[in-house]
Amino acid sequence: MKLKDKIILWSRLKSPWIIHFNTGACNGCDIEIVDALTPKYDIERFGIVLKGTPRHADVMIVSGPLTRQQAKRFKRIYDQMPNPKFVLAVGTCACSGGVFDGCYSVVGGIDKVIPVSAYIPGCPARPEAIIDAVVKLITELEKNSKTVSKR
Amino acid sequence: MSKIQIPLGPQHPALKEPENFMLVLDGEQIVDATVNLGYNHRGVEKAAENRNYIQDIYLIERICGICSHSHVSCYINAVEEIAKAEVPQRAKAIRTLVAELERVHSHLLWLGVAAFELGYDTLFMYTWRDREQVLDCLEMISGNRVHYGINTIGGVRRDITKEQAEEILKKIKFLHERTSYYVGVVTEEPTFLARTQNVGKLPKDVALELNAVGPTARASGVDIDVRRDEPYFIYDQLDFKVITHNTEDVFGRAVVRVLETIESYKMIEQILKNLPEGPISVKVPWKIGPGEAVFRYEAPRGEDIHYVKANGTEYPERVKVRAPTLANFQSIPYCLKNGYLADAIITIAAIDPCMSCTDRAVVYDYKTGKKEVFDWEGLRKYSIEFYKKKGVSFK
Ligand code: SF4
């Protein structure tokens, strides 16, 4: 591994930047995601920063069932993120469509369009669950990076 | 200088929900604005026809995560009216209590988001920290933080114990103090004043003409509030003031919301101190109707209207929802015009838009850019044809 890659990996693990995308959620999951960023839960202590643009983000946090109108745009935003990228599906809707599964204007879960790294169930997913998923994602990455660097 | 057109949304850091605004700019000034909706359209009304009345409660609750209780209460009241169910007083009191707690949570959330849009992050963090207290209350009463699921046809599902009531009163007292501090921040803090005063003007006559509702209308001096004008639940027994303001700008909307929160605290105290005794629900048959009913409800964002048509089976024949944001949206292009680009976000945020509520029944032809007015039958035929072409089949 080159020094440059090592630095990038280190910074990615210490401070993953996230972007929040709403594919047609009822707001319940969105406010819980924002809740996780505010003082009571405060995931910023894990070095996580909310970013406005997909080009700066490592992790995309997605909430809501995928609506037909959003599907194309969602794919485009995902493609704009630099590699390697990760996707967290927050809430039952993002995982499978939830209560809206079968509605004429809903495609279903977000994994119909892009690959998902972690699913967080719950309607809405509690902030604790979101934090748990983020921590698990980071530890998983750390493990992987060790095996990669040994090689 | 030539005019430029910039899109705002559907993915934008300041918008928490997908919506799109096309702004035409002349330099820094906005000369024209159009609103495009539909990114959040899921088809809830159609889905409601395929589920029975009890299942619909949980579906309609999920129209919106911020005003979930409002939508359900509105729907349930319409259903109960058709079924001629007599809801016990205690159930009504508990519904009112949850409704007011929800208003507190929604207004604090709005204040935080507005502060965030202004770049005033300290206030954002403060309000969201305090908002957790209300969420704790709601979780204690209903077992869930966002979708409470407390309503059922004929009453409520959970009772409130004495200990819970005391705990809520304690938390409300703390919040009352904090909110009094926010009243000071909103009305005196120079940063806040500089960014909100004389921004997004909506004169009273325009507000009336465009059918603005809720705090947006009240900040333009229109004195409307369903809770007072057509009392439901136990609002006729409560003592509260309808807050209006006459500055007609974003500042006024902030003041109205903060002062309304204080009124809500007073109401919550009154409800908890005089909680009527008795059962919390009555039995209502599965099959309802035939009949139809309309109900008006004052949600945190304004007047919410539900129409339910029953045909004597377990399934409703038609559910129609008119969310407050849809009414308020007409005023956004007016408010944006002649403002500056930097103020666009806070002007949009000032009506407290809730796209998930609004995006349920919008017809807009994107390809031709043509807007067509359909009658109900025509719309139905059109939509079936449209989706058949796309390969979606209806059973
Ligand atoms: S999972 Fe529940 S809270 Fe989250 S977007 Fe779906 S309906 Fe809303």
XYZ file of C-alpha atoms and ligand atoms in Angstrom:
554
model
C 0.000 0.000 0.000
C 1.322 3.370 -0.963
C 1.673 6.107 1.627
C -0.976 8.157 -0.105
C -3.485 5.317 0.102
C -2.617 4.743 3.747
C -3.383 8.347 4.598
C -6.661 8.234 2.703
C -7.688 5.030 4.455
C -6.754 6.389 7.860
C -8.765 9.546 7.359
C -11.703 7.595 6.001
C -11.797 5.387 9.069
C -11.299 8.199 11.539
C -13.756 10.527 9.929
C -16.298 9.142 7.470
C -18.259 11.892 5.780
C -21.893 11.263 5.184
C -24.601 12.542 2.925
C -28.275 12.181 3.622
C -30.633 11.328 0.805
C -34.396 11.160 0.996
C -35.952 8.884 -1.600
C -39.529 9.611 -0.574
C -39.571 9.063 3.171
C -42.324 10.104 5.527
C -39.862 12.332 7.438
C -39.838 10.033 10.434
C -36.535 8.490 9.477
C -35.083 11.819 8.378
C -35.673 13.456 11.709
C -34.207 10.463 13.479
C -31.089 10.758 11.319
C -30.781 14.437 12.196
C -31.511 13.504 15.808
C -28.499 11.220 15.743
C -26.387 14.253 14.797
C -27.646 16.517 17.582
C -26.429 16.721 21.199
C -28.287 13.839 22.838
C -26.928 11.159 20.488
C -24.156 13.087 18.789
C -22.557 10.770 16.252
C -20.121 13.539 15.465
C -18.015 12.110 18.284
C -17.133 9.266 15.944
C -15.746 11.832 13.544
C -18.811 11.738 11.336
C -19.632 14.959 9.517
C -22.731 15.678 7.472
C -21.868 16.969 4.008
C -23.993 18.690 1.440
C -22.594 17.228 -1.729
C -22.248 13.610 -2.825
C -18.781 14.312 -4.246
C -17.402 14.782 -0.729
C -19.136 11.846 0.893
C -18.015 8.327 1.787
C -21.282 7.056 3.182
C -24.767 7.720 1.900
C -27.542 7.451 4.453
C -30.814 6.794 2.685
C -34.321 6.958 4.091
C -37.676 6.155 2.595
C -39.218 3.939 -0.054
C -37.865 4.571 -3.527
C -40.461 6.485 -5.520
C -40.549 6.271 -9.306
C -39.858 9.965 -9.612
C -36.741 9.769 -7.441
C -35.239 6.501 -8.759
C -33.333 8.019 -11.689
C -32.058 10.949 -9.675
C -31.045 8.684 -6.823
C -28.889 6.562 -9.120
C -27.273 9.696 -10.465
C -26.394 11.009 -7.024
C -24.965 7.609 -6.121
C -22.808 7.606 -9.245
C -21.415 10.998 -8.284
C -19.928 9.663 -5.058
C -16.228 8.749 -5.204
C -15.128 5.150 -4.647
C -15.121 3.306 -2.296
C -18.633 4.173 -1.206
C -21.075 2.739 1.271
C -24.820 2.925 1.593
C -26.894 2.638 4.766
C -30.587 1.940 4.323
C -32.359 3.534 7.286
C -35.850 2.359 8.182
C -38.070 -0.419 7.005
C -39.115 1.611 3.975
C -35.580 1.913 2.644
C -34.950 -1.770 3.333
C -38.001 -3.171 1.600
C -40.628 -0.557 0.866
C -42.302 -0.994 4.247
C -45.952 0.033 4.435
C -45.710 1.584 1.004
C -44.674 -1.614 -0.706
C -47.071 -2.195 -3.574
C -48.125 1.424 -3.991
C -48.265 2.276 -7.692
C -45.678 4.976 -7.414
C -43.156 3.094 -5.261
C -40.424 0.912 -6.736
C -39.664 -0.783 -3.415
C -36.527 -0.903 -1.296
C -33.488 1.065 -2.402
C -31.524 -2.121 -3.132
C -33.542 -2.393 -6.359
C -31.301 0.311 -7.810
C -27.991 0.374 -5.929
C -26.045 -2.016 -3.671
C -26.614 -1.548 0.067
C -23.931 -2.064 2.733
C -26.126 -2.177 5.821
C -29.833 -2.372 6.550
C -31.285 -0.688 9.624
C -34.856 -1.829 10.300
C -37.404 0.033 12.395
C -40.169 2.452 11.669
C -38.516 4.800 12.214
C -35.090 3.373 12.997
C -34.080 4.700 16.406
C -31.009 6.925 16.601
C -29.332 4.239 18.714
C -29.787 1.777 15.865
C -28.317 4.234 13.377
C -25.283 4.789 15.599
C -24.887 1.033 16.002
C -24.888 0.544 12.242
C -22.340 3.280 11.700
C -20.018 1.850 14.339
C -20.367 -1.632 12.873
C -19.576 -0.291 9.426
C -16.434 1.415 10.698
C -15.199 -1.651 12.598
C -15.834 -3.800 9.571
C -13.797 -1.427 7.438
C -10.993 -1.435 9.980
C -10.853 -5.217 9.948
C -10.799 -5.315 6.176
C -8.110 -2.677 5.946
C -5.845 -4.697 8.265
C -6.072 -7.795 6.131
C -5.494 -5.683 3.041
C -2.410 -3.926 4.405
C -0.869 -7.218 5.592
C -0.982 -8.604 2.102
C -27.210 41.160 -17.683
C -29.051 38.141 -18.956
C -31.248 36.152 -16.675
C -30.107 32.782 -15.420
C -32.179 29.912 -14.238
C -31.008 27.742 -11.378
C -32.607 24.635 -9.964
C -32.874 24.162 -6.215
C -33.354 20.523 -5.320
C -34.442 17.745 -5.386
C -31.188 16.938 -3.613
C -29.986 19.998 -1.768
C -28.137 20.231 1.528
C -30.643 22.641 2.996
C -33.719 20.738 1.932
C -34.371 17.699 4.037
C -36.939 16.476 1.570
C -37.045 16.109 -2.176
C -38.698 19.071 -3.837
C -37.636 21.255 -6.689
C -37.683 25.009 -7.194
C -36.741 26.665 -10.428
C -35.458 30.121 -9.679
C -34.929 32.725 -12.379
C -32.261 35.146 -11.268
C -31.325 38.601 -12.389
C -27.997 39.044 -10.637
C -28.673 38.222 -7.024
C -32.365 38.925 -7.229
C -35.047 36.358 -7.834
C -37.418 37.488 -10.556
C -39.423 34.335 -10.974
C -39.924 31.046 -9.192
C -41.762 27.839 -9.956
C -42.382 24.930 -7.662
C -42.221 21.364 -8.932
C -43.680 18.695 -6.739
C -44.070 14.965 -6.978
C -40.722 13.584 -5.883
C -42.260 12.184 -2.754
C -45.449 10.909 -4.323
C -46.097 7.392 -3.074
C -49.791 6.877 -3.752
C -51.117 6.732 -0.210
C -54.706 7.567 -1.138
C -54.938 4.697 -3.568
C -53.276 2.325 -1.092
C -55.784 3.372 1.577
C -58.601 1.984 -0.558
C -57.052 -1.483 -0.501
C -56.661 -1.702 3.255
C -59.308 -1.899 5.925
C -60.085 0.911 8.359
C -57.749 -0.344 11.080
C -54.838 -0.944 8.690
C -55.397 2.494 7.245
C -54.634 4.054 10.615
C -51.060 2.865 10.357
C -50.768 3.739 6.707
C -52.141 7.249 7.139
C -49.951 7.798 10.165
C -47.012 7.276 7.832
C -48.058 10.044 5.462
C -45.851 12.228 7.564
C -43.477 11.581 10.421
C -43.745 15.026 11.957
C -47.506 15.450 12.062
C -48.438 11.773 12.205
C -50.974 12.248 14.972
C -52.687 15.036 13.057
C -53.358 12.968 9.983
C -54.588 9.967 11.932
C -56.815 12.018 14.208
C -58.311 13.775 11.243
C -58.985 10.520 9.415
C -60.301 8.762 12.496
C -62.672 11.565 13.338
C -64.150 11.364 9.878
C -64.560 7.587 10.205
C -66.103 7.911 13.660
C -68.522 10.466 12.337
C -69.729 8.018 9.690
C -69.905 5.162 12.216
C -71.666 7.473 14.722
C -69.318 6.336 17.487
C -69.418 8.185 20.820
C -65.798 8.612 21.858
C -65.319 8.775 25.663
C -64.137 12.051 27.175
C -60.937 10.552 28.541
C -59.933 9.310 25.095
C -60.581 12.775 23.673
C -58.438 14.329 26.391
C -55.557 11.934 25.669
C -55.822 12.670 21.956
C -55.666 16.388 22.675
C -52.669 15.872 24.912
C -50.763 13.966 22.241
C -51.785 16.560 19.653
C -50.352 19.395 21.736
C -47.159 17.473 22.546
C -46.807 16.923 18.836
C -47.236 20.626 18.161
C -44.487 21.387 20.661
C -42.160 18.878 19.034
C -42.957 20.141 15.561
C -42.457 23.824 16.395
C -39.189 23.199 18.235
C -38.030 21.147 15.279
C -38.948 24.006 12.955
C -37.095 26.554 15.049
C -34.008 24.374 14.903
C -34.239 23.851 11.158
C -34.832 27.566 10.563
C -31.797 28.409 12.683
C -29.789 25.884 10.684
C -30.857 27.500 7.417
C -29.729 30.845 8.778
C -26.355 29.399 9.659
C -27.095 29.799 13.359
C -26.065 26.317 14.429
C -25.963 26.987 18.164
C -29.691 27.557 18.272
C -30.229 24.486 16.103
C -28.371 22.283 18.570
C -30.088 23.893 21.576
C -33.611 23.396 20.287
C -33.004 19.850 19.149
C -31.529 18.968 22.523
C -34.610 20.298 24.289
C -36.895 18.646 21.799
C -35.710 15.291 23.106
C -37.704 15.994 26.278
C -40.964 16.035 24.327
C -39.983 12.908 22.470
C -39.353 11.249 25.837
C -42.862 12.222 26.927
C -44.361 10.834 23.750
C -42.378 7.654 24.061
C -43.558 7.246 27.634
C -47.213 7.660 26.653
C -47.257 5.698 23.438
C -44.105 3.582 23.336
C -42.709 5.175 20.213
C -40.824 8.342 19.427
C -42.236 9.267 16.061
C -45.228 7.212 14.984
C -47.207 7.056 18.189
C -49.985 4.744 17.052
C -52.096 5.914 19.977
C -55.364 6.303 18.094
C -57.758 3.557 17.281
C -61.270 3.785 15.931
C -63.448 4.561 18.935
C -60.781 5.878 21.274
C -57.143 5.505 22.210
C -55.012 2.424 22.820
C -53.133 3.407 25.938
C -54.079 5.098 29.170
C -52.067 7.647 31.101
C -51.161 6.840 34.697
C -50.726 9.365 37.505
C -46.953 8.911 37.544
C -46.731 9.521 33.826
C -48.794 12.683 34.153
C -46.472 13.987 36.863
C -43.406 13.190 34.810
C -44.829 15.023 31.798
C -45.678 18.054 33.923
C -42.100 18.150 35.185
C -40.687 18.031 31.679
C -43.132 20.618 30.418
C -42.078 22.987 33.186
C -38.464 22.665 32.126
C -39.396 23.188 28.477
C -41.473 26.233 29.352
C -38.379 27.869 30.821
C -36.273 26.976 27.811
C -38.881 28.234 25.374
C -39.160 31.540 27.202
C -35.446 31.857 26.529
C -36.035 31.141 22.837
C -38.685 33.836 22.721
C -35.913 36.192 23.768
C -33.560 34.809 21.131
C -36.089 35.099 18.333
C -37.227 38.608 19.172
C -33.948 40.194 20.275
C -30.949 38.384 18.820
C -29.460 40.678 16.115
C -28.362 37.777 13.856
C -31.833 36.366 13.798
C -33.496 39.740 13.223
C -31.124 40.699 10.434
C -31.861 37.567 8.480
C -35.608 37.370 9.004
C -37.071 40.861 9.144
C -38.643 42.062 5.887
C -37.791 38.760 4.200
C -40.431 36.772 2.346
C -43.231 39.298 2.700
C -46.745 37.939 2.390
C -49.349 40.715 2.799
C -52.655 39.868 4.408
C -54.782 40.206 1.268
C -52.405 37.984 -0.705
C -52.374 35.408 2.078
C -56.163 35.308 1.965
C -56.231 35.107 -1.799
C -53.693 32.259 -1.921
C -55.434 30.370 0.867
C -52.531 30.288 3.280
C -53.247 28.419 6.504
C -51.775 27.928 9.951
C -48.831 29.934 11.267
C -48.066 31.232 7.767
C -51.466 32.898 7.586
C -51.475 33.954 11.230
C -48.147 35.737 10.794
C -49.799 37.793 8.045
C -52.493 38.864 10.441
C -55.183 36.402 9.316
C -56.943 35.291 12.464
C -57.796 31.650 11.755
C -57.411 28.555 13.886
C -59.632 25.496 13.625
C -59.102 24.747 17.298
C -61.040 27.863 18.173
C -63.264 28.328 15.132
C -64.638 24.797 15.022
C -63.513 23.057 18.216
C -62.947 19.320 18.158
C -61.686 16.984 20.919
C -61.763 18.988 24.157
C -60.467 22.280 22.800
C -63.736 24.006 23.708
C -62.941 23.394 27.397
C -59.410 24.729 27.212
C -58.313 28.271 27.684
C -55.842 29.401 25.026
C -55.021 32.350 22.821
C -54.701 32.279 19.046
C -51.409 33.972 18.271
C -51.281 36.362 15.341
C -48.644 38.761 14.191
C -48.700 41.583 11.700
C -45.169 41.892 10.334
C -46.114 39.557 7.431
C -42.527 38.257 7.079
C -40.364 35.330 8.153
C -39.749 36.996 11.493
C -43.491 37.038 12.182
C -43.778 33.346 11.364
C -41.009 32.533 13.825
C -42.629 34.604 16.570
C -46.039 33.018 15.986
C -44.577 29.529 16.264
C -42.571 30.181 19.412
C -45.478 31.842 21.181
C -47.807 29.046 20.074
C -45.489 26.572 21.743
C -45.956 28.428 25.014
C -49.739 28.277 24.577
C -49.395 24.534 24.046
C -47.575 24.140 27.365
C -50.446 25.885 29.095
C -52.949 23.585 27.396
C -50.998 20.465 28.331
C -51.005 21.552 31.961
C -54.749 22.180 31.887
C -55.425 18.781 30.307
C -53.277 16.834 32.744
C -54.690 18.589 35.795
C -58.303 17.858 34.789
C -58.044 14.496 33.089
C -61.621 13.108 32.991
C -62.167 9.625 34.422
C -63.737 6.776 32.483
C -63.063 4.253 29.720
C -60.583 5.038 26.960
C -62.326 3.446 24.016
C -65.621 2.106 22.710
C -66.213 -0.765 20.313
C -66.886 0.146 16.704
C -67.976 -2.472 14.132
C -65.574 -3.454 11.367
C -67.990 -2.586 8.624
C -68.680 1.101 8.402
C -71.125 3.168 6.455
C -72.382 3.868 3.916
C -71.790 7.560 4.294
C -69.232 10.280 3.881
C -67.566 12.812 6.141
C -65.105 15.671 6.055
C -63.020 16.688 9.019
C -60.912 19.775 9.643
C -58.004 19.625 12.044
C -55.426 22.187 13.085
C -52.096 20.452 12.474
C -48.868 22.203 13.524
C -48.541 23.556 9.972
C -52.138 24.606 9.535
C -55.504 23.262 8.588
C -55.545 19.616 7.555
C -58.640 18.282 5.792
C -59.590 14.641 5.348
C -62.513 13.310 3.391
C -63.630 9.710 3.835
C -66.311 7.924 1.856
C -67.580 4.627 3.219
C -69.674 2.080 1.361
C -70.697 -0.333 4.084
C -67.715 -2.689 3.783
C -64.503 -2.933 5.786
C -62.656 -0.902 3.198
C -63.100 2.812 2.593
C -64.197 3.718 -0.913
C -62.221 6.933 -1.014
C -59.858 8.786 1.299
C -58.766 12.267 0.317
C -56.160 14.253 2.179
C -55.552 17.995 1.818
C -52.364 18.645 3.767
C -51.608 22.138 5.110
C -48.389 22.440 3.131
C -50.265 22.100 -0.151
C -52.305 25.150 0.788
C -49.221 27.068 1.866
C -47.189 26.188 -1.185
C -49.080 28.624 -3.378
C -47.584 31.439 -1.381
C -43.928 30.420 -1.862
C -43.417 31.791 -5.396
C -44.975 35.064 -4.246
C -42.680 35.268 -1.212
C -39.587 34.402 -3.243
C -40.120 36.986 -5.964
C -37.982 40.116 -5.598
C -36.075 38.539 -2.745
C -32.414 37.580 -2.809
C -30.998 34.172 -3.560
C -29.416 33.951 -0.114
C -32.835 34.348 1.477
C -34.522 31.751 -0.697
C -33.890 28.849 1.657
C -35.210 30.509 4.781
C -38.219 31.810 2.881
C -39.030 28.279 1.802
C -38.372 26.924 5.280
C -40.599 29.575 6.834
C -43.813 27.888 5.786
C -42.414 24.709 7.361
C -42.920 22.698 4.197
C -43.678 19.054 4.593
C -43.349 17.356 1.249
C -44.319 13.923 2.406
C -47.710 15.337 3.404
C -48.156 17.224 0.193
C -46.917 14.909 -2.505
C -49.781 12.566 -2.823
C -52.004 13.728 -5.626
C -50.172 15.966 -8.003
C -50.748 15.782 -11.730
C -48.125 17.473 -13.803
C -47.028 16.477 -17.262
C -43.265 16.836 -17.290
C -42.699 16.024 -20.937
C -44.901 18.690 -22.411
C -44.819 20.952 -19.389
C -48.564 21.189 -19.778
C -50.873 21.289 -16.841
C -54.182 19.607 -17.442
C -57.294 19.647 -15.393
C -58.849 16.219 -15.190
C -62.151 15.245 -13.764
C -62.062 12.246 -11.477
C -63.019 9.631 -14.088
C -60.651 11.052 -16.677
C -57.792 11.118 -14.226
C -58.421 7.535 -13.282
C -58.485 6.393 -16.896
C -55.388 8.404 -17.693
C -53.402 6.999 -14.795
C -54.335 3.414 -15.565
C -53.349 3.861 -19.212
C -50.153 5.617 -18.220
C -48.986 2.870 -15.931
C -50.077 0.102 -18.302
C -47.736 1.599 -20.855
C -44.968 1.466 -18.284
C -45.695 -2.155 -17.597
C -47.410 -1.800 -14.240
C -50.519 -3.912 -14.039
C -53.468 -3.332 -11.758
C -55.351 -6.309 -10.560
S -39.582 3.422 7.868
Fe -41.350 4.378 8.868
S -40.550 6.300 9.660
Fe -39.103 5.587 8.125
S -39.707 6.574 6.219
Fe -40.734 4.582 6.312
S -42.733 4.991 7.221
Fe -41.425 6.740 7.652
